[in-house]
Amino acid sequence: MSFSLQTYLDELRPLVNVDCGTYTTEGIEIIAQQCEQKFLEMGGWSVKRVDCTKAGVGLEIRNKPDAEQIDVMLIGHMDTVFPVGTAAQRPMTVDAEKAYGPGVSDMKSGLLNVVYAMRDLEASVLDALSICICMNPDEETGSLYSQDWLQSVAKNAKHVLVAEAARADGSLVKARKGMARYKIDFHGIAAHAGNEPEKGRSAVTEMANWILAMNEMTNFESGTTLNAGVVSGGAGANIVPDFAQVIVDVRFWSNEEYDDVDTRLNGLTSTPFVEGVRVALEREAYKPSMVPSDKTERLMALVEEAADELSIQMGWQAVGGGSDANCTAILGVPTLDGLGPIGAGFHSDQEYLLLESIEPRIQLLQRVLSKLAK
């Protein structure tokens, strides 16, 4: 592979310098157009646009669009977590070791690495493999509008490789915690706190009881945790509050334990702690946990072999954050994550891409595909 770092960075910059936070559909469309054009210019690729409704457009890119079975599915997301104005405030910059900018490693460089890997992939590998690349617009908020599409594709796939960034130490990701996010609204009855507090029904008191109950559901040993991260309620200290709200983040390794938590939370809505308070619970996001199976471990061994052949130092991590890998692993499809270049500082102004990792990680992806083609 003939690789020019400067050419790569010139191609990365217009992907980074776009405001494309989730639901910023104008920015997502710009990224989609760039990626679509790159594959059309290669020739031999079919690009299908997928309507992800509120989130915007997704791309389904195939070298063999008529094949029923997919040998390798690659996944990357086009959205970031950053608000409109961030790209202008801190556009992509580069020093001797790193590139910086919103989404530079999470995951614009991952998308571009997939492009580069496909551009220079041996013709015999492309002939042997049915490859499908999915780029979705809403991973950062749980892939609410793209998950059904991704899973419908993954059901026909033998292997899934997710091009999120490798960890700062070069590790790939073999396991991810599952996550769920709930919005819980509490509707009470307002009353004057001085004149007739007994006529009120405190939504805040109900919420407080729920928070204590959720704390009791946390199991640090197994990794199931519930965090009441955002709370609000009340209109004044002299008013019994008639409304309160809590946003709860749930993380877990065991999908069975999570199912129990979900059942218990829904059960609490019908038995409020404060008589006369009504509770409305909405699950806003959900990703099952990603735990390696025997098939996944065989895929891990293949990746390790490819890394050894290229003299690339790598390891494996189990991490707390979710990704689209969670959604495909739950289907029983061998799934690995972190196939992009090395990066860190995600979701912050410290986000960076390690320049020296770009070319080796393109080569690693190509070598893995070559081995899967045998």
mmCIF file of N, CA and C in Angstrom, residues 124-232:
data_model
loop_
_atom_site.group_PDB
_atom_site.id
_atom_site.type_symbol
_atom_site.label_atom_id
_atom_site.label_comp_id
_atom_site.label_asym_id
_atom_site.label_seq_id
_atom_site.Cartn_x
_atom_site.Cartn_y
_atom_site.Cartn_z
ATOM 1 N N SER A 124 -8.323 -10.064 -5.347
ATOM 2 C CA SER A 124 -8.716 -11.437 -5.011
ATOM 3 C C SER A 124 -9.530 -11.496 -3.722
ATOM 4 N N VAL A 125 -9.239 -10.591 -2.777
ATOM 5 C CA VAL A 125 -9.992 -10.554 -1.522
ATOM 6 C C VAL A 125 -11.396 -10.024 -1.778
ATOM 7 N N LEU A 126 -11.492 -8.970 -2.571
ATOM 8 C CA LEU A 126 -12.806 -8.427 -2.919
ATOM 9 C C LEU A 126 -13.643 -9.443 -3.685
ATOM 10 N N ASP A 127 -12.996 -10.229 -4.532
ATOM 11 C CA ASP A 127 -13.714 -11.259 -5.277
ATOM 12 C C ASP A 127 -14.221 -12.356 -4.349
ATOM 13 N N ALA A 128 -13.432 -12.662 -3.320
ATOM 14 C CA ALA A 128 -13.766 -13.782 -2.435
ATOM 15 C C ALA A 128 -14.797 -13.426 -1.375
ATOM 16 N N LEU A 129 -14.855 -12.165 -0.994
ATOM 17 C CA LEU A 129 -15.704 -11.756 0.123
ATOM 18 C C LEU A 129 -16.897 -10.918 -0.336
ATOM 19 N N SER A 130 -18.012 -11.147 0.318
ATOM 20 C CA SER A 130 -19.145 -10.226 0.237
ATOM 21 C C SER A 130 -19.034 -9.274 1.422
ATOM 22 N N ILE A 131 -18.789 -8.004 1.128
ATOM 23 C CA ILE A 131 -18.546 -7.003 2.165
ATOM 24 C C ILE A 131 -19.680 -5.994 2.177
ATOM 25 N N CYS A 132 -20.132 -5.650 3.375
ATOM 26 C CA CYS A 132 -21.152 -4.601 3.538
ATOM 27 C C CYS A 132 -20.664 -3.615 4.580
ATOM 28 N N ILE A 133 -20.626 -2.344 4.209
ATOM 29 C CA ILE A 133 -20.203 -1.269 5.108
ATOM 30 C C ILE A 133 -21.418 -0.411 5.431
ATOM 31 N N CYS A 134 -21.748 -0.320 6.709
ATOM 32 C CA CYS A 134 -22.879 0.508 7.135
ATOM 33 C C CYS A 134 -22.363 1.707 7.918
ATOM 34 N N MET A 135 -22.811 2.892 7.495
ATOM 35 C CA MET A 135 -22.467 4.132 8.196
ATOM 36 C C MET A 135 -23.765 4.755 8.675
ATOM 37 N N ASN A 136 -23.922 4.830 9.991
ATOM 38 C CA ASN A 136 -25.194 5.310 10.545
ATOM 39 C C ASN A 136 -25.053 6.697 11.163
ATOM 40 N N PRO A 137 -26.178 7.410 11.344
ATOM 41 C CA PRO A 137 -26.114 8.817 11.742
ATOM 42 C C PRO A 137 -26.391 9.102 13.214
ATOM 43 N N ASP A 138 -26.601 8.076 14.054
ATOM 44 C CA ASP A 138 -27.080 8.382 15.409
ATOM 45 C C ASP A 138 -26.511 7.467 16.489
ATOM 46 N N GLU A 139 -25.298 6.966 16.303
ATOM 47 C CA GLU A 139 -24.715 6.069 17.299
ATOM 48 C C GLU A 139 -24.545 6.749 18.642
ATOM 49 N N GLU A 140 -24.208 8.027 18.630
ATOM 50 C CA GLU A 140 -23.881 8.710 19.882
ATOM 51 C C GLU A 140 -25.079 8.844 20.819
ATOM 52 N N THR A 141 -26.286 8.677 20.320
ATOM 53 C CA THR A 141 -27.467 8.697 21.188
ATOM 54 C C THR A 141 -28.130 7.331 21.256
ATOM 55 N N GLY A 142 -27.372 6.275 20.926
ATOM 56 C CA GLY A 142 -27.894 4.932 21.093
ATOM 57 C C GLY A 142 -28.419 4.278 19.837
ATOM 58 N N SER A 143 -28.208 4.902 18.668
ATOM 59 C CA SER A 143 -28.665 4.337 17.386
ATOM 60 C C SER A 143 -30.166 4.044 17.400
ATOM 61 N N LEU A 144 -30.917 4.942 17.990
ATOM 62 C CA LEU A 144 -32.357 4.719 18.124
ATOM 63 C C LEU A 144 -33.042 4.541 16.781
ATOM 64 N N TYR A 145 -32.601 5.300 15.779
ATOM 65 C CA TYR A 145 -33.273 5.287 14.485
ATOM 66 C C TYR A 145 -32.538 4.443 13.442
ATOM 67 N N SER A 146 -31.432 3.848 13.825
ATOM 68 C CA SER A 146 -30.679 3.020 12.871
ATOM 69 C C SER A 146 -30.490 1.589 13.338
ATOM 70 N N GLN A 147 -30.824 1.297 14.581
ATOM 71 C CA GLN A 147 -30.535 -0.031 15.118
ATOM 72 C C GLN A 147 -31.278 -1.134 14.371
ATOM 73 N N ASP A 148 -32.540 -0.929 14.066
ATOM 74 C CA ASP A 148 -33.302 -1.967 13.360
ATOM 75 C C ASP A 148 -32.666 -2.281 12.011
ATOM 76 N N TRP A 149 -32.250 -1.234 11.307
ATOM 77 C CA TRP A 149 -31.583 -1.423 10.011
ATOM 78 C C TRP A 149 -30.272 -2.184 10.185
ATOM 79 N N LEU A 150 -29.436 -1.760 11.135
ATOM 80 C CA LEU A 150 -28.157 -2.421 11.345
ATOM 81 C C LEU A 150 -28.345 -3.896 11.699
ATOM 82 N N GLN A 151 -29.310 -4.179 12.546
ATOM 83 C CA GLN A 151 -29.524 -5.571 12.941
ATOM 84 C C GLN A 151 -30.096 -6.396 11.792
ATOM 85 N N SER A 152 -30.908 -5.781 10.953
ATOM 86 C CA SER A 152 -31.444 -6.521 9.805
ATOM 87 C C SER A 152 -30.326 -6.926 8.852
ATOM 88 N N VAL A 153 -29.296 -6.096 8.735
ATOM 89 C CA VAL A 153 -28.143 -6.436 7.907
ATOM 90 C C VAL A 153 -27.274 -7.475 8.607
ATOM 91 N N ALA A 154 -27.034 -7.267 9.898
ATOM 92 C CA ALA A 154 -26.138 -8.144 10.651
ATOM 93 C C ALA A 154 -26.648 -9.583 10.722
ATOM 94 N N LYS A 155 -27.958 -9.769 10.658
ATOM 95 C CA LYS A 155 -28.515 -11.122 10.714
ATOM 96 C C LYS A 155 -28.017 -11.991 9.566
ATOM 97 N N ASN A 156 -27.582 -11.353 8.487
ATOM 98 C CA ASN A 156 -27.079 -12.097 7.333
ATOM 99 C C ASN A 156 -25.555 -12.089 7.253
ATOM 100 N N ALA A 157 -24.896 -11.643 8.321
ATOM 101 C CA ALA A 157 -23.440 -11.493 8.303
ATOM 102 C C ALA A 157 -22.756 -12.605 9.094
ATOM 103 N N LYS A 158 -21.576 -13.024 8.614
ATOM 104 C CA LYS A 158 -20.764 -14.014 9.320
ATOM 105 C C LYS A 158 -19.882 -13.372 10.386
ATOM 106 N N HIS A 159 -19.405 -12.171 10.102
ATOM 107 C CA HIS A 159 -18.526 -11.457 11.028
ATOM 108 C C HIS A 159 -18.865 -9.971 10.987
ATOM 109 N N VAL A 160 -18.688 -9.292 12.123
ATOM 110 C CA VAL A 160 -18.880 -7.842 12.190
ATOM 111 C C VAL A 160 -17.624 -7.204 12.784
ATOM 112 N N LEU A 161 -17.115 -6.192 12.092
ATOM 113 C CA LEU A 161 -15.970 -5.418 12.560
ATOM 114 C C LEU A 161 -16.402 -3.960 12.673
ATOM 115 N N VAL A 162 -16.262 -3.388 13.853
ATOM 116 C CA VAL A 162 -16.656 -1.999 14.086
ATOM 117 C C VAL A 162 -15.399 -1.146 14.137
ATOM 118 N N ALA A 163 -15.393 -0.058 13.365
ATOM 119 C CA ALA A 163 -14.183 0.748 13.185
ATOM 120 C C ALA A 163 -14.085 1.921 14.152
ATOM 121 N N GLU A 164 -14.672 1.778 15.344
ATOM 122 C CA GLU A 164 -14.417 2.776 16.389
ATOM 123 C C GLU A 164 -12.925 2.802 16.682
ATOM 124 N N ALA A 165 -12.467 3.859 17.333
ATOM 125 C CA ALA A 165 -11.040 4.010 17.601
ATOM 126 C C ALA A 165 -10.521 2.921 18.517
ATOM 127 N N ALA A 166 -9.283 2.490 18.257
ATOM 128 C CA ALA A 166 -8.577 1.647 19.217
ATOM 129 C C ALA A 166 -8.304 2.466 20.471
ATOM 130 N N ARG A 167 -8.140 1.791 21.594
ATOM 131 C CA ARG A 167 -7.870 2.488 22.855
ATOM 132 C C ARG A 167 -6.500 3.162 22.821
ATOM 133 N N ALA A 168 -6.248 4.012 23.787
ATOM 134 C CA ALA A 168 -5.003 4.786 23.806
ATOM 135 C C ALA A 168 -3.763 3.914 23.843
ATOM 136 N N ASP A 169 -3.868 2.700 24.418
ATOM 137 C CA ASP A 169 -2.717 1.796 24.472
ATOM 138 C C ASP A 169 -2.659 0.864 23.273
ATOM 139 N N GLY A 170 -3.536 1.075 22.296
ATOM 140 C CA GLY A 170 -3.552 0.257 21.096
ATOM 141 C C GLY A 170 -4.489 -0.927 21.157
ATOM 142 N N SER A 171 -5.161 -1.129 22.297
ATOM 143 C CA SER A 171 -6.046 -2.278 22.451
ATOM 144 C C SER A 171 -7.292 -2.159 21.586
ATOM 145 N N LEU A 172 -7.757 -3.324 21.126
ATOM 146 C CA LEU A 172 -9.069 -3.420 20.506
ATOM 147 C C LEU A 172 -10.084 -3.770 21.586
ATOM 148 N N VAL A 173 -11.352 -3.760 21.226
ATOM 149 C CA VAL A 173 -12.421 -3.959 22.207
ATOM 150 C C VAL A 173 -13.096 -5.304 21.953
ATOM 151 N N LYS A 174 -13.070 -6.165 22.962
ATOM 152 C CA LYS A 174 -13.695 -7.480 22.841
ATOM 153 C C LYS A 174 -15.054 -7.547 23.543
ATOM 154 N N ALA A 175 -15.299 -6.612 24.458
ATOM 155 C CA ALA A 175 -16.549 -6.637 25.219
ATOM 156 C C ALA A 175 -16.933 -5.223 25.622
ATOM 157 N N ARG A 176 -18.233 -4.978 25.651
ATOM 158 C CA ARG A 176 -18.748 -3.682 26.076
ATOM 159 C C ARG A 176 -19.949 -3.895 26.993
ATOM 160 N N LYS A 177 -20.046 -3.044 27.991
ATOM 161 C CA LYS A 177 -21.231 -3.086 28.839
ATOM 162 C C LYS A 177 -22.470 -2.714 28.033
ATOM 163 N N GLY A 178 -23.586 -3.290 28.423
ATOM 164 C CA GLY A 178 -24.856 -2.820 27.899
ATOM 165 C C GLY A 178 -25.264 -1.547 28.609
ATOM 166 N N MET A 179 -26.172 -0.813 27.986
ATOM 167 C CA MET A 179 -26.632 0.429 28.614
ATOM 168 C C MET A 179 -28.114 0.651 28.325
ATOM 169 N N ALA A 180 -28.755 1.320 29.231
ATOM 170 C CA ALA A 180 -30.128 1.784 29.009
ATOM 171 C C ALA A 180 -30.272 3.144 29.678
ATOM 172 N N ARG A 181 -31.113 3.980 29.095
ATOM 173 C CA ARG A 181 -31.379 5.292 29.686
ATOM 174 C C ARG A 181 -32.884 5.472 29.819
ATOM 175 N N TYR A 182 -33.294 5.890 31.003
ATOM 176 C CA TYR A 182 -34.713 6.083 31.289
ATOM 177 C C TYR A 182 -34.998 7.538 31.658
ATOM 178 N N LYS A 183 -36.127 8.017 31.199
ATOM 179 C CA LYS A 183 -36.678 9.292 31.677
ATOM 180 C C LYS A 183 -37.905 8.949 32.509
ATOM 181 N N ILE A 184 -37.900 9.385 33.758
ATOM 182 C CA ILE A 184 -39.002 9.062 34.661
ATOM 183 C C ILE A 184 -39.630 10.369 35.136
ATOM 184 N N ASP A 185 -40.917 10.543 34.830
ATOM 185 C CA ASP A 185 -41.674 11.737 35.224
ATOM 186 C C ASP A 185 -42.597 11.397 36.392
ATOM 187 N N PHE A 186 -42.637 12.302 37.362
ATOM 188 C CA PHE A 186 -43.472 12.125 38.543
ATOM 189 C C PHE A 186 -44.499 13.264 38.598
ATOM 190 N N HIS A 187 -45.751 12.912 38.641
ATOM 191 C CA HIS A 187 -46.834 13.891 38.632
ATOM 192 C C HIS A 187 -47.566 13.843 39.972
ATOM 193 N N GLY A 188 -47.409 14.896 40.783
ATOM 194 C CA GLY A 188 -48.052 14.962 42.078
ATOM 195 C C GLY A 188 -49.193 15.968 42.101
ATOM 196 N N ILE A 189 -49.461 16.516 43.265
ATOM 197 C CA ILE A 189 -50.524 17.516 43.440
ATOM 198 C C ILE A 189 -49.926 18.697 44.198
ATOM 199 N N ALA A 190 -50.039 19.884 43.611
ATOM 200 C CA ALA A 190 -49.474 21.080 44.244
ATOM 201 C C ALA A 190 -50.354 21.553 45.399
ATOM 202 N N ALA A 191 -49.713 22.155 46.379
ATOM 203 C CA ALA A 191 -50.439 22.749 47.506
ATOM 204 C C ALA A 191 -49.516 23.777 48.160
ATOM 205 N N HIS A 192 -50.113 24.702 48.913
ATOM 206 C CA HIS A 192 -49.319 25.689 49.642
ATOM 207 C C HIS A 192 -48.627 24.996 50.798
ATOM 208 N N ALA A 193 -47.299 25.155 50.869
ATOM 209 C CA ALA A 193 -46.528 24.440 51.873
ATOM 210 C C ALA A 193 -46.778 24.945 53.285
ATOM 211 N N GLY A 194 -47.336 26.166 53.418
ATOM 212 C CA GLY A 194 -47.597 26.701 54.742
ATOM 213 C C GLY A 194 -49.031 26.513 55.180
ATOM 214 N N ASN A 195 -49.987 26.796 54.290
ATOM 215 C CA ASN A 195 -51.396 26.794 54.662
ATOM 216 C C ASN A 195 -52.034 25.400 54.661
ATOM 217 N N GLU A 196 -51.748 24.570 53.627
ATOM 218 C CA GLU A 196 -52.415 23.271 53.535
ATOM 219 C C GLU A 196 -51.510 22.227 52.873
ATOM 220 N N PRO A 197 -50.341 21.978 53.455
ATOM 221 C CA PRO A 197 -49.422 21.020 52.840
ATOM 222 C C PRO A 197 -50.006 19.611 52.777
ATOM 223 N N GLU A 198 -50.940 19.299 53.691
ATOM 224 C CA GLU A 198 -51.516 17.960 53.703
ATOM 225 C C GLU A 198 -52.340 17.658 52.454
ATOM 226 N N LYS A 199 -52.751 18.693 51.753
ATOM 227 C CA LYS A 199 -53.515 18.489 50.524
ATOM 228 C C LYS A 199 -52.614 18.210 49.313
ATOM 229 N N GLY A 200 -51.326 18.382 49.491
ATOM 230 C CA GLY A 200 -50.408 18.153 48.388
ATOM 231 C C GLY A 200 -49.909 16.716 48.325
ATOM 232 N N ARG A 201 -49.364 16.351 47.183
ATOM 233 C CA ARG A 201 -48.720 15.057 46.978
ATOM 234 C C ARG A 201 -47.388 15.339 46.275
ATOM 235 N N SER A 202 -46.315 15.166 47.005
ATOM 236 C CA SER A 202 -45.009 15.640 46.531
ATOM 237 C C SER A 202 -44.403 14.723 45.476
ATOM 238 N N ALA A 203 -44.235 15.267 44.284
ATOM 239 C CA ALA A 203 -43.551 14.533 43.220
ATOM 240 C C ALA A 203 -42.078 14.349 43.544
ATOM 241 N N VAL A 204 -41.484 15.314 44.245
ATOM 242 C CA VAL A 204 -40.068 15.225 44.609
ATOM 243 C C VAL A 204 -39.838 14.125 45.639
ATOM 244 N N THR A 205 -40.753 13.998 46.587
ATOM 245 C CA THR A 205 -40.627 12.909 47.560
ATOM 246 C C THR A 205 -40.701 11.555 46.870
ATOM 247 N N GLU A 206 -41.624 11.433 45.918
ATOM 248 C CA GLU A 206 -41.721 10.179 45.159
ATOM 249 C C GLU A 206 -40.417 9.905 44.414
ATOM 250 N N MET A 207 -39.868 10.932 43.765
ATOM 251 C CA MET A 207 -38.616 10.772 43.042
ATOM 252 C C MET A 207 -37.497 10.358 43.986
ATOM 253 N N ALA A 208 -37.439 10.954 45.168
ATOM 254 C CA ALA A 208 -36.386 10.616 46.137
ATOM 255 C C ALA A 208 -36.475 9.144 46.529
ATOM 256 N N ASN A 209 -37.684 8.655 46.727
ATOM 257 C CA ASN A 209 -37.863 7.241 47.058
ATOM 258 C C ASN A 209 -37.399 6.339 45.918
ATOM 259 N N TRP A 210 -37.680 6.758 44.707
ATOM 260 C CA TRP A 210 -37.239 5.988 43.550
ATOM 261 C C TRP A 210 -35.713 5.935 43.477
ATOM 262 N N ILE A 211 -35.069 7.061 43.722
ATOM 263 C CA ILE A 211 -33.605 7.093 43.658
ATOM 264 C C ILE A 211 -33.016 6.133 44.682
ATOM 265 N N LEU A 212 -33.566 6.116 45.895
ATOM 266 C CA LEU A 212 -33.081 5.175 46.912
ATOM 267 C C LEU A 212 -33.328 3.733 46.491
ATOM 268 N N ALA A 213 -34.492 3.482 45.894
ATOM 269 C CA ALA A 213 -34.801 2.127 45.440
ATOM 270 C C ALA A 213 -33.862 1.700 44.319
ATOM 271 N N MET A 214 -33.537 2.619 43.422
ATOM 272 C CA MET A 214 -32.626 2.292 42.319
ATOM 273 C C MET A 214 -31.210 2.070 42.822
ATOM 274 N N ASN A 215 -30.803 2.808 43.835
ATOM 275 C CA ASN A 215 -29.491 2.576 44.427
ATOM 276 C C ASN A 215 -29.383 1.156 44.970
ATOM 277 N N GLU A 216 -30.480 0.644 45.501
ATOM 278 C CA GLU A 216 -30.491 -0.715 46.029
ATOM 279 C C GLU A 216 -30.379 -1.761 44.918
ATOM 280 N N MET A 217 -30.738 -1.401 43.700
ATOM 281 C CA MET A 217 -30.645 -2.339 42.574
ATOM 282 C C MET A 217 -29.221 -2.440 42.029
ATOM 283 N N THR A 218 -28.372 -1.512 42.383
ATOM 284 C CA THR A 218 -26.986 -1.523 41.902
ATOM 285 C C THR A 218 -26.215 -2.686 42.504
ATOM 286 N N ASN A 219 -25.441 -3.371 41.664
ATOM 287 C CA ASN A 219 -24.605 -4.484 42.106
ATOM 288 C C ASN A 219 -23.207 -4.266 41.535
ATOM 289 N N PHE A 220 -22.332 -3.693 42.335
ATOM 290 C CA PHE A 220 -20.990 -3.374 41.847
ATOM 291 C C PHE A 220 -20.202 -4.627 41.490
ATOM 292 N N GLU A 221 -20.449 -5.720 42.192
ATOM 293 C CA GLU A 221 -19.705 -6.947 41.938
ATOM 294 C C GLU A 221 -19.980 -7.500 40.543
ATOM 295 N N SER A 222 -21.243 -7.466 40.119
ATOM 296 C CA SER A 222 -21.594 -7.992 38.793
ATOM 297 C C SER A 222 -21.495 -6.926 37.713
ATOM 298 N N GLY A 223 -21.399 -5.665 38.117
ATOM 299 C CA GLY A 223 -21.264 -4.580 37.150
ATOM 300 C C GLY A 223 -22.563 -3.951 36.719
ATOM 301 N N THR A 224 -23.663 -4.269 37.406
ATOM 302 C CA THR A 224 -24.953 -3.636 37.103
ATOM 303 C C THR A 224 -25.090 -2.390 37.960
ATOM 304 N N THR A 225 -25.150 -1.218 37.320
ATOM 305 C CA THR A 225 -25.208 0.037 38.059
ATOM 306 C C THR A 225 -26.321 0.919 37.531
ATOM 307 N N LEU A 226 -26.967 1.623 38.443
ATOM 308 C CA LEU A 226 -27.996 2.594 38.093
ATOM 309 C C LEU A 226 -27.560 3.949 38.636
ATOM 310 N N ASN A 227 -27.544 4.954 37.776
ATOM 311 C CA ASN A 227 -27.095 6.284 38.169
ATOM 312 C C ASN A 227 -28.168 7.314 37.844
ATOM 313 N N ALA A 228 -28.723 7.930 38.891
ATOM 314 C CA ALA A 228 -29.679 9.024 38.708
ATOM 315 C C ALA A 228 -28.873 10.280 38.403
ATOM 316 N N GLY A 229 -28.605 10.491 37.126
ATOM 317 C CA GLY A 229 -27.637 11.500 36.739
ATOM 318 C C GLY A 229 -28.161 12.915 36.626
ATOM 319 N N VAL A 230 -29.445 13.064 36.296
ATOM 320 C CA VAL A 230 -30.042 14.395 36.147
ATOM 321 C C VAL A 230 -31.382 14.398 36.868
ATOM 322 N N VAL A 231 -31.564 15.334 37.799
ATOM 323 C CA VAL A 231 -32.828 15.437 38.532
ATOM 324 C C VAL A 231 -33.348 16.873 38.454
ATOM 325 N N SER A 232 -34.652 17.003 38.463
ATOM 326 C CA SER A 232 -35.270 18.329 38.469
ATOM 327 C C SER A 232 -36.650 18.212 39.081
#
